[in-house]
CSV table of C-alpha atoms and ligand atoms in Angstrom, one decimal:
chain,number,residue,atom,x,y,z
S,175,MET,CA,226.0,205.6,18.4
S,176,THR,CA,224.2,202.5,19.7
S,177,THR,CA,223.1,202.8,23.3
S,178,SER,CA,222.1,200.1,25.8
S,179,THR,CA,218.4,200.3,26.8
S,180,HIS,CA,218.4,198.4,30.2
S,181,ALA,CA,217.0,200.4,33.0
S,182,ASN,CA,219.6,202.4,34.9
S,183,THR,CA,222.3,201.6,32.4
S,184,GLN,CA,221.3,203.8,29.4
S,185,THR,CA,224.0,205.7,27.7
S,186,PHE,CA,223.0,208.7,25.6
S,187,GLY,CA,224.9,209.7,22.5
S,188,ARG,CA,224.5,212.3,19.8
S,189,HIS,CA,221.2,211.1,18.5
S,190,ASP,CA,219.5,210.3,21.9
S,191,ALA,CA,218.5,213.7,23.1
S,192,ALA,CA,214.8,212.9,23.2
S,193,ARG,CA,215.3,209.8,25.3
S,194,MET,CA,217.8,211.6,27.5
S,195,ARG,CA,215.3,214.3,28.2
S,196,ASP,CA,212.7,211.7,29.4
S,197,ALA,CA,215.4,210.1,31.6
S,198,VAL,CA,216.4,213.4,33.1
S,199,ALA,CA,212.9,214.4,33.9
S,200,ARG,CA,212.3,211.1,35.6
S,201,ILE,CA,215.5,211.1,37.6
S,202,VAL,CA,215.2,214.7,38.8
S,203,ALA,CA,211.7,213.8,40.0
S,204,GLU,CA,213.0,210.7,41.7
S,205,THR,CA,216.0,212.4,43.4
S,206,PRO,CA,215.3,213.2,47.1
S,207,VAL,CA,215.8,216.9,48.1
S,208,THR,CA,217.4,218.5,51.2
S,209,ASP,CA,215.5,221.7,51.4
S,210,LEU,CA,218.1,224.0,52.8
S,211,HIS,CA,216.0,227.1,53.8
S,212,THR,CA,212.4,227.0,55.0
S,213,HIS,CA,210.2,228.5,57.7
S,214,LEU,CA,208.8,225.1,58.6
S,215,TYR,CA,209.1,223.6,62.1
S,216,ALA,CA,209.1,220.2,63.7
S,217,PRO,CA,205.9,219.3,65.6
S,218,PRO,CA,207.3,220.2,69.1
S,219,PHE,CA,207.3,223.9,67.9
S,220,GLY,CA,203.5,223.7,68.0
S,221,GLN,CA,201.7,226.6,66.4
S,222,LEU,CA,204.9,227.7,64.6
S,223,LEU,CA,204.3,224.8,62.2
S,224,LEU,CA,201.7,226.0,59.7
S,225,PHE,CA,199.7,223.6,57.7
S,226,GLY,CA,196.3,223.1,56.1
S,227,LEU,CA,194.1,224.9,53.6
S,228,ASP,CA,193.5,228.2,55.4
S,229,GLU,CA,197.3,228.7,56.0
S,230,LEU,CA,197.9,227.8,52.3
S,231,LEU,CA,195.4,230.5,51.2
S,232,THR,CA,196.6,233.1,53.6
S,233,TYR,CA,200.3,232.9,52.7
S,234,HIS,CA,201.5,236.4,52.7
S,235,TYR,CA,202.3,236.2,49.0
S,236,LEU,CA,198.5,235.8,48.5
S,237,ILE,CA,197.6,238.6,51.0
S,238,ALA,CA,199.6,241.0,48.8
S,239,GLU,CA,197.7,239.8,45.8
S,240,VAL,CA,194.2,239.9,47.3
S,241,MET,CA,194.8,243.5,48.5
S,242,ARG,CA,195.8,244.5,45.0
S,243,ALA,CA,192.7,242.8,43.5
S,244,THR,CA,190.3,244.4,46.0
S,245,ARG,CA,192.0,247.5,47.3
S,246,MET,CA,190.0,246.9,50.5
S,247,PRO,CA,191.0,248.8,53.6
S,248,TYR,CA,193.8,247.0,55.4
S,249,ASP,CA,192.0,246.9,58.8
S,250,ALA,CA,188.9,245.5,57.1
S,251,TYR,CA,191.1,242.5,56.0
S,252,TRP,CA,193.0,242.1,59.2
S,253,LYS,CA,189.9,242.0,61.4
S,254,LEU,CA,188.6,238.9,59.5
S,255,SER,CA,189.3,235.5,61.0
S,256,LYS,CA,191.8,233.2,59.4
S,257,GLN,CA,189.0,231.3,57.7
S,258,GLU,CA,187.3,234.4,56.6
S,259,GLN,CA,190.6,235.7,55.1
S,260,ALA,CA,191.0,232.3,53.3
S,261,ASN,CA,187.5,232.4,51.9
S,262,LEU,CA,188.0,236.0,50.7
S,263,ILE,CA,191.3,235.1,49.0
S,264,TRP,CA,189.7,232.0,47.4
S,265,ASN,CA,186.7,234.0,46.1
S,266,GLU,CA,188.7,237.0,44.9
S,267,LEU,CA,191.7,235.3,43.4
S,268,PHE,CA,190.4,231.8,42.4
S,269,VAL,CA,186.7,232.2,41.6
S,270,LYS,CA,186.3,235.8,40.4
S,271,ARG,CA,189.8,235.8,38.7
S,272,THR,CA,191.9,233.1,37.1
S,273,PRO,CA,194.6,231.9,39.5
S,274,TYR,CA,197.7,231.9,37.3
S,275,SER,CA,200.0,233.8,39.6
S,276,GLU,CA,202.7,231.5,40.9
S,277,ALA,CA,201.4,231.8,44.5
S,278,CYS,CA,197.8,231.0,43.4
S,279,ARG,CA,199.0,228.2,41.0
S,280,GLY,CA,201.0,226.7,43.9
S,281,VAL,CA,197.9,226.2,46.1
S,282,LEU,CA,196.3,224.2,43.3
S,283,THR,CA,199.4,222.1,42.7
S,284,ALA,CA,199.7,221.4,46.4
S,285,LEU,CA,196.1,220.3,46.6
S,286,ASP,CA,196.5,218.2,43.5
S,287,LYS,CA,199.6,216.5,44.8
S,288,LEU,CA,197.6,215.5,47.9
S,289,GLY,CA,195.1,213.8,45.6
S,290,LEU,CA,192.3,216.3,45.9
S,291,ASP,CA,190.0,217.1,42.9
S,292,VAL,CA,191.1,220.6,42.2
S,293,ALA,CA,188.5,220.9,39.3
S,294,SER,CA,185.8,220.5,41.9
S,295,ARG,CA,186.7,224.0,43.2
S,296,ASP,CA,185.1,222.6,46.5
S,297,LEU,CA,186.7,224.8,49.1
S,298,GLU,CA,184.8,223.2,52.0
S,299,GLY,CA,185.8,219.8,50.7
S,300,PHE,CA,189.5,220.8,50.6
S,301,ARG,CA,189.2,222.3,54.1
S,302,THR,CA,187.7,219.0,55.4
S,303,TYR,CA,190.6,217.0,54.0
S,304,PHE,CA,193.0,218.8,56.5
S,305,LYS,CA,190.5,218.9,59.4
S,306,ASP,CA,191.8,215.9,61.4
S,307,ALA,CA,195.4,215.8,60.1
S,308,GLU,CA,197.9,214.7,62.8
S,309,PRO,CA,200.9,216.9,62.3
S,310,SER,CA,203.7,214.3,62.3
S,311,SER,CA,202.1,211.7,60.0
S,312,HIS,CA,200.9,214.6,57.8
S,313,ILE,CA,204.5,215.8,57.6
S,314,ASP,CA,205.6,212.3,56.6
S,315,ARG,CA,202.9,212.1,53.9
S,316,VAL,CA,203.8,215.6,52.5
S,317,PHE,CA,207.5,215.0,52.6
S,318,GLU,CA,207.1,211.6,50.9
S,319,ARG,CA,205.0,213.1,48.1
S,320,ALA,CA,207.3,216.1,47.7
S,321,ASN,CA,210.3,213.6,47.8
S,322,LEU,CA,212.0,215.6,50.5
S,323,THR,CA,214.5,213.8,52.8
S,324,SER,CA,214.6,216.7,55.2
S,325,VAL,CA,214.3,220.5,55.5
S,326,VAL,CA,216.3,223.2,57.3
S,327,MET,CA,214.3,225.3,59.7
S,328,THR,CA,214.9,229.1,60.3
S,329,ASN,CA,215.6,229.2,64.0
S,330,ASP,CA,215.5,232.5,65.7
S,331,PRO,CA,216.6,232.4,69.4
S,332,PHE,CA,215.0,235.9,69.8
S,333,ASP,CA,211.6,234.5,68.8
S,334,PRO,CA,209.4,234.4,72.0
S,335,LEU,CA,207.4,231.4,70.7
S,336,GLU,CA,210.5,229.4,69.6
S,337,ARG,CA,212.9,230.1,72.4
S,338,PRO,CA,210.9,228.1,75.1
S,339,VAL,CA,211.0,225.0,72.9
S,340,TRP,CA,214.8,224.9,72.9
S,341,GLU,CA,214.9,225.8,76.6
S,342,SER,CA,212.5,222.8,77.3
S,343,GLY,CA,215.2,220.5,76.0
S,344,TYR,CA,214.0,219.9,72.4
S,345,ARG,CA,216.8,217.9,70.8
S,346,GLY,CA,215.8,217.5,67.2
S,347,ASP,CA,213.8,215.5,64.6
S,348,PRO,CA,215.8,213.9,61.7
S,349,ARG,CA,213.3,215.6,59.2
S,350,PHE,CA,214.0,219.0,60.5
S,351,HIS,CA,217.6,220.4,60.7
S,352,ALA,CA,218.3,223.8,62.4
S,353,ALA,CA,219.9,227.0,61.1
S,354,LEU,CA,220.7,229.7,63.5
S,355,ARG,CA,219.0,233.0,62.3
S,356,ILE,CA,220.6,236.1,63.8
S,357,ASP,CA,218.8,239.1,62.2
S,358,PRO,CA,218.2,240.9,65.5
S,359,LEU,CA,221.8,240.7,66.4
S,360,LEU,CA,223.0,242.4,63.2
S,361,ASN,CA,220.0,244.5,62.4
S,362,ASP,CA,218.6,245.5,65.8
S,363,TRP,CA,221.6,245.5,68.3
S,364,SER,CA,220.0,248.2,70.5
S,365,ASN,CA,217.3,245.7,71.4
S,366,ALA,CA,219.1,242.5,70.9
S,367,HIS,CA,221.8,243.3,73.4
S,368,GLN,CA,219.2,243.9,76.1
S,369,ARG,CA,217.8,240.4,75.4
S,370,LEU,CA,221.3,238.9,75.8
S,371,GLN,CA,221.6,240.6,79.1
S,372,GLU,CA,218.3,239.0,80.2
S,373,TRP,CA,219.7,235.7,79.2
S,374,GLY,CA,222.8,236.1,81.3
S,375,TYR,CA,225.3,237.3,78.8
S,376,GLU,CA,227.5,240.2,80.0
S,377,VAL,CA,227.1,242.5,77.1
S,378,GLU,CA,227.1,246.3,76.9
S,379,PRO,CA,225.8,248.5,74.1
S,380,SER,CA,229.3,249.3,73.0
S,381,LEU,CA,231.3,246.4,71.7
S,382,GLN,CA,234.0,246.2,74.3
S,383,PRO,CA,236.2,243.1,74.4
S,384,LYS,CA,234.0,241.5,77.1
S,385,THR,CA,230.9,242.1,75.0
S,386,VAL,CA,232.5,240.7,72.0
S,387,GLN,CA,233.5,237.5,73.9
S,388,GLU,CA,229.9,237.2,75.3
S,389,VAL,CA,228.3,237.6,71.9
S,390,ARG,CA,230.6,234.9,70.6
S,391,ARG,CA,229.6,232.7,73.5
S,392,PHE,CA,225.9,233.4,72.8
S,393,LEU,CA,226.4,232.3,69.2
S,394,THR,CA,228.4,229.1,70.0
S,395,ASP,CA,225.8,228.3,72.7
S,396,GLN,CA,223.0,228.5,70.2
S,397,ILE,CA,224.9,226.6,67.5
S,398,LYS,CA,225.6,223.7,69.9
S,399,ARG,CA,222.1,223.6,71.4
S,400,MET,CA,220.5,223.6,67.9
S,401,ASP,CA,223.2,221.5,66.2
S,402,ALA,CA,222.8,224.3,63.6
S,403,LEU,CA,224.0,223.6,60.1
S,404,TYR,CA,224.7,227.2,59.3
S,405,MET,CA,224.2,230.7,60.7
S,406,ALA,CA,222.0,233.0,58.5
S,407,VAL,CA,221.0,236.6,58.3
S,408,SER,CA,218.9,238.7,56.0
S,409,LEU,CA,220.4,242.1,55.1
S,410,PRO,CA,219.2,245.3,53.5
S,411,PRO,CA,220.2,246.4,50.0
S,412,ASP,CA,222.6,249.0,51.5
S,413,PHE,CA,224.5,246.3,53.4
S,414,ALA,CA,228.1,247.4,53.3
S,415,TYR,CA,231.3,245.5,54.2
S,416,PRO,CA,233.7,246.3,55.6
S,417,GLU,CA,231.9,248.9,57.7
S,418,ASP,CA,232.8,250.8,60.8
S,419,SER,CA,229.5,250.0,62.5
S,420,VAL,CA,228.1,247.7,65.1
S,421,ARG,CA,227.0,245.4,62.3
S,422,GLY,CA,230.5,245.4,60.8
S,423,LYS,CA,232.2,244.8,64.1
S,424,ILE,CA,229.8,241.9,65.1
S,425,ILE,CA,230.5,240.2,61.7
S,426,ASP,CA,234.2,240.6,62.1
S,427,GLN,CA,234.7,240.0,65.8
S,428,CYS,CA,231.8,237.6,66.6
S,429,ILE,CA,230.2,235.8,63.7
S,430,VAL,CA,233.2,235.0,61.5
S,431,PRO,CA,235.2,233.6,64.5
S,432,ALA,CA,232.3,231.7,65.8
S,433,ALA,CA,231.5,230.2,62.4
S,434,ARG,CA,235.1,229.2,62.0
S,435,GLU,CA,235.3,227.7,65.5
S,436,CYS,CA,232.1,225.7,64.9
S,437,GLY,CA,233.1,224.8,61.3
S,438,LEU,CA,229.9,226.1,59.7
S,439,PRO,CA,229.0,228.5,56.9
S,440,PHE,CA,227.7,232.0,57.4
S,441,ALA,CA,224.8,232.6,55.1
S,442,THR,CA,224.0,236.1,53.9
S,443,MET,CA,220.5,236.8,52.3
S,444,ILE,CA,220.9,240.3,50.9
S,445,GLY,CA,218.6,242.8,49.3
S,446,VAL,CA,215.4,242.8,51.3
S,447,LYS,CA,213.7,246.1,52.2
S,448,ARG,CA,211.8,245.2,55.3
S,449,SER,CA,208.3,246.7,55.7
S,450,VAL,CA,208.0,249.0,52.7
S,451,ASN,CA,204.3,248.8,53.4
S,452,PRO,CA,203.8,248.0,57.1
S,453,ALA,CA,200.1,247.7,56.7
S,454,LEU,CA,200.7,244.5,54.8
S,455,LYS,CA,202.6,243.0,57.8
S,456,LEU,CA,204.7,240.0,56.6
S,457,ALA,CA,203.5,240.7,53.0
S,458,GLY,CA,204.9,244.3,53.2
S,459,ASP,CA,208.6,243.6,52.5
S,460,GLY,CA,210.2,244.8,49.3
S,461,VAL,CA,213.4,244.4,47.3
S,462,ALA,CA,216.3,246.5,45.9
S,463,LYS,CA,219.6,245.9,44.2
S,464,ALA,CA,222.4,245.5,46.6
S,465,ASP,CA,226.2,245.7,46.5
S,466,VAL,CA,227.7,242.2,45.6
S,467,GLY,CA,231.0,243.8,46.3
S,468,ALA,CA,230.3,243.7,50.1
S,469,LEU,CA,230.1,239.9,49.8
S,470,GLU,CA,233.1,239.8,47.6
S,471,ARG,CA,235.1,241.6,50.2
S,472,LEU,CA,233.8,239.4,53.1
S,473,CYS,CA,234.8,236.2,51.2
S,474,ALA,CA,238.2,237.7,50.3
S,475,ALA,CA,238.9,238.8,53.9
S,476,TYR,CA,238.1,235.3,55.3
S,477,PRO,CA,239.3,232.6,52.9
S,478,ASP,CA,239.2,230.0,55.7
S,479,ASN,CA,235.5,230.7,56.4
S,480,LYS,CA,232.6,229.2,54.4
S,481,PHE,CA,229.9,231.6,53.1
S,482,MET,CA,226.5,230.8,51.6
S,483,ALA,CA,224.6,233.5,49.8
S,484,THR,CA,221.5,234.3,48.0
S,485,PHE,CA,220.4,237.8,46.7
S,486,LEU,CA,216.9,239.0,46.3
S,487,SER,CA,217.3,241.3,43.3
S,488,ARG,CA,217.2,239.8,39.8
S,489,GLU,CA,219.7,242.5,38.9
S,490,ASN,CA,222.3,241.1,41.2
S,491,GLN,CA,222.3,237.6,39.9
S,492,HIS,CA,224.9,237.8,37.2
S,493,GLU,CA,227.5,239.7,39.3
S,494,LEU,CA,226.8,237.2,42.1
S,495,CYS,CA,227.6,234.2,39.8
S,496,VAL,CA,230.9,235.8,38.8
S,497,THR,CA,231.8,236.5,42.4
S,498,ALA,CA,231.1,232.9,43.2
S,499,ARG,CA,233.6,232.0,40.4
S,500,LYS,CA,236.2,234.0,42.3
S,501,PHE,CA,235.7,232.5,45.8
S,502,PRO,CA,235.6,228.7,46.3
S,503,ASN,CA,234.5,229.4,49.9
S,504,LEU,CA,231.3,230.9,48.6
S,505,PHE,CA,228.2,228.8,47.8
S,506,LEU,CA,225.1,230.2,46.1
S,507,PHE,CA,221.7,228.8,46.9
S,508,GLY,CA,218.1,229.2,45.8
S,509,CYS,CA,215.9,231.5,43.9
S,510,TRP,CA,214.8,233.6,46.8
S,511,TRP,CA,211.2,234.9,47.4
S,512,PHE,CA,210.4,237.3,44.5
S,513,LEU,CA,212.7,235.2,42.3
S,514,ASN,CA,210.9,232.0,42.9
S,515,ASN,CA,208.9,232.2,39.8
S,516,PRO,CA,209.2,230.0,36.7
S,517,SER,CA,210.6,232.7,34.4
S,518,LEU,CA,213.3,233.8,36.9
S,519,ILE,CA,214.1,230.3,38.2
S,520,GLU,CA,214.9,229.3,34.6
S,521,GLU,CA,216.9,232.4,33.9
S,522,MET,CA,219.0,232.0,37.1
S,523,THR,CA,219.5,228.3,36.7
S,524,ARG,CA,220.8,228.6,33.2
S,525,MET,CA,223.1,231.4,34.2
S,526,ARG,CA,224.4,229.4,37.2
S,527,PHE,CA,224.9,226.1,35.3
S,528,GLU,CA,226.7,228.0,32.5
S,529,LEU,CA,229.0,229.9,34.9
S,530,LEU,CA,229.3,227.6,37.9
S,531,GLY,CA,228.7,224.2,36.4
S,532,THR,CA,227.7,221.7,39.0
S,533,SER,CA,228.9,223.7,42.1
S,534,VAL,CA,225.6,225.4,43.1
S,535,VAL,CA,222.4,224.6,45.0
S,536,PRO,CA,219.8,225.7,42.5
S,537,GLN,CA,216.8,226.0,44.8
S,538,HIS,CA,215.3,226.1,48.3
S,539,SER,CA,211.6,226.4,48.9
S,540,ASP,CA,211.4,229.1,51.6
S,541,ALA,CA,208.1,227.2,52.5
S,542,ARG,CA,206.2,228.8,55.4
S,543,VAL,CA,203.3,226.4,55.2
S,544,LEU,CA,204.0,222.6,55.2
S,545,GLU,CA,202.1,221.7,52.0
S,546,GLN,CA,204.0,224.5,50.0
S,547,VAL,CA,206.9,222.1,49.6
S,548,LEU,CA,204.6,220.0,47.3
S,549,TYR,CA,204.3,222.8,44.8
S,550,LYS,CA,207.6,224.7,45.2
S,551,TRP,CA,209.6,221.6,44.5
S,552,ASP,CA,207.3,220.2,41.8
S,553,HIS,CA,207.6,223.4,39.9
S,554,SER,CA,211.3,223.8,40.4
S,555,ARG,CA,212.2,220.2,39.6
S,556,THR,CA,210.5,220.7,36.2
S,557,ILE,CA,212.6,223.7,35.4
S,558,ILE,CA,215.9,222.3,36.8
S,559,ALA,CA,215.3,219.1,34.7
S,560,LYS,CA,214.5,221.3,31.6
S,561,VAL,CA,217.7,223.3,32.0
S,562,LEU,CA,219.9,220.3,32.8
S,563,SER,CA,218.6,218.5,29.7
S,564,ASP,CA,219.4,221.5,27.6
S,565,LYS,CA,222.9,221.5,28.9
S,566,TYR,CA,223.3,217.8,28.3
S,567,ALA,CA,221.9,218.1,24.8
S,568,ASP,CA,224.6,220.7,24.0
S,569,LEU,CA,227.2,218.1,25.2
S,570,LEU,CA,225.7,215.3,23.2
S,571,ALA,CA,225.7,217.5,20.1
S,572,ALA,CA,229.4,217.9,20.6
S,573,GLY,CA,229.9,214.2,20.6
S,574,TRP,CA,230.0,213.6,24.4
S,575,THR,CA,228.2,210.6,25.7
S,576,LEU,CA,226.3,210.5,29.0
S,577,THR,CA,225.2,207.6,31.2
S,578,GLU,CA,222.0,207.4,33.2
S,579,GLU,CA,224.2,206.9,36.4
S,580,GLU,CA,225.9,210.2,35.6
S,581,VAL,CA,222.6,211.9,35.4
S,582,ARG,CA,221.6,210.5,38.8
S,583,ARG,CA,224.9,211.7,40.2
S,584,ASP,CA,224.4,215.2,39.0
S,585,ALA,CA,220.8,215.4,40.2
S,586,ALA,CA,221.8,214.1,43.7
S,587,GLN,CA,224.5,216.8,43.9
S,588,LEU,CA,222.2,219.6,42.8
S,589,LEU,CA,219.3,218.6,45.1
S,590,SER,CA,221.2,217.5,48.2
S,591,GLU,CA,224.8,216.4,48.1
S,592,ASN,CA,226.3,219.8,47.2
S,593,PHE,CA,224.8,221.3,50.3
S,594,TRP,CA,226.0,218.5,52.6
S,595,GLY,CA,229.4,218.5,50.9
S,596,PHE,CA,229.8,222.2,51.4
S,597,LEU,CA,228.9,221.8,55.1
S,598,GLY,CA,231.6,219.1,55.4
S,599,ARG,CA,228.9,216.7,56.5
S,600,GLY,CA,228.6,214.9,53.1
E,1697,FIX,O1,214.2,236.4,55.4
E,1697,FIX,C1,213.7,235.4,55.0
E,1697,FIX,O2,213.9,234.3,55.4
E,1697,FIX,C2,212.5,235.5,53.9
E,1697,FIX,O3,212.4,234.3,53.2
E,1697,FIX,C3,211.2,235.8,54.7
E,1697,FIX,O4,211.3,236.9,55.5
E,1697,FIX,C4,210.0,236.0,53.7
E,1697,FIX,O5,208.9,236.4,54.4
E,1697,FIX,C5,209.7,234.7,52.9
E,1697,FIX,O6,209.2,233.8,53.6
E,1697,FIX,C6,209.9,234.7,51.6
E,1697,FIX,O7,209.6,233.7,50.9
E,1698,ZN,ZN1,213.0,232.7,54.2
């Protein structure tokens, strides 16, 4: 099969697998990403936007790892300053031991992507690089190097640091979209309803009709104020649906109707065991297999609603892919948290491409520190390109031909357009 060799017009045939792989790697690297779930914040959110070396090194993933390496008393760690914690983590995980865990490796990729000489192991030199960074221009530099168009924040109206920013009239930054996060409403109603009362919503502990109406009003108020792209909640492994509980009733009577009224998806993030070790604080959460059937029944009950989902347990992934095959109103996204490791990203991406074809969003970063997008996306793009190339190679071996434009189309869908298309904002 002869193939043209002009840039952007290459066609790949049965004998062009090697050249195809090079083109796929290049195109996936060049394709801008919309990062649909992060814990990053636009500059007006102030201290909620974490960036710089000490934040990179004290990422809660690395806190868990340094506590394993040293088995130091928890309070001895927590009484250290942020810089002292970072120095300890650097010394224990990068100097005294080889940093090949994904979270350690990520710090080095991020520093390398910023042009720092990682081989120098010059911690003070790295720290100095960030010392005078101006947040907004630093964001532009990091997003440009990570090839991100924009990210979606995790916006919790119950967060005392975040709420005042919305109340002060913050109206957005094109680099940072909003997602309404409602964990307290579904997982801590006894406290959440009191906050709603403080904010002027006429709610009672029992879900009487007036309370239902007011919770819906709270949701639509937040969605409109944030211009939220979706509503999200993280749920424990024992999440059940349907369920005769406050959570079950709020889902049925408040969240589903509000999501349909506002035309946005409800995203469920299922399988997290919060605070299995409270002494580790944010690093203390665990994972367990959940019941995909709960999501299946939710999608079946509401065919006119859109649902996004990601599960935390590796053991749930195959069943989740099959469930997504059954429900066009369900969109899977990302390799969440403990799954965001090369071996599991590859396994999940292969499974999804083979069972769901192009109709999936293979990754989100979950970045908590700005510069993490540099490594999370670099590492994931490499794996996504590898799996995509393998799938293409199978097609070429069957006599199919593929154009470079089709590769660009596929990459754009996987890294951005599938998300916007599912939102109906494509
Ligand atoms: O619930 C979530 O959004 C989780 O991603 C976080 O709670 C978690 O700490 C995290 O950032 C994992 O990557
Ligand atoms: Zn998250």
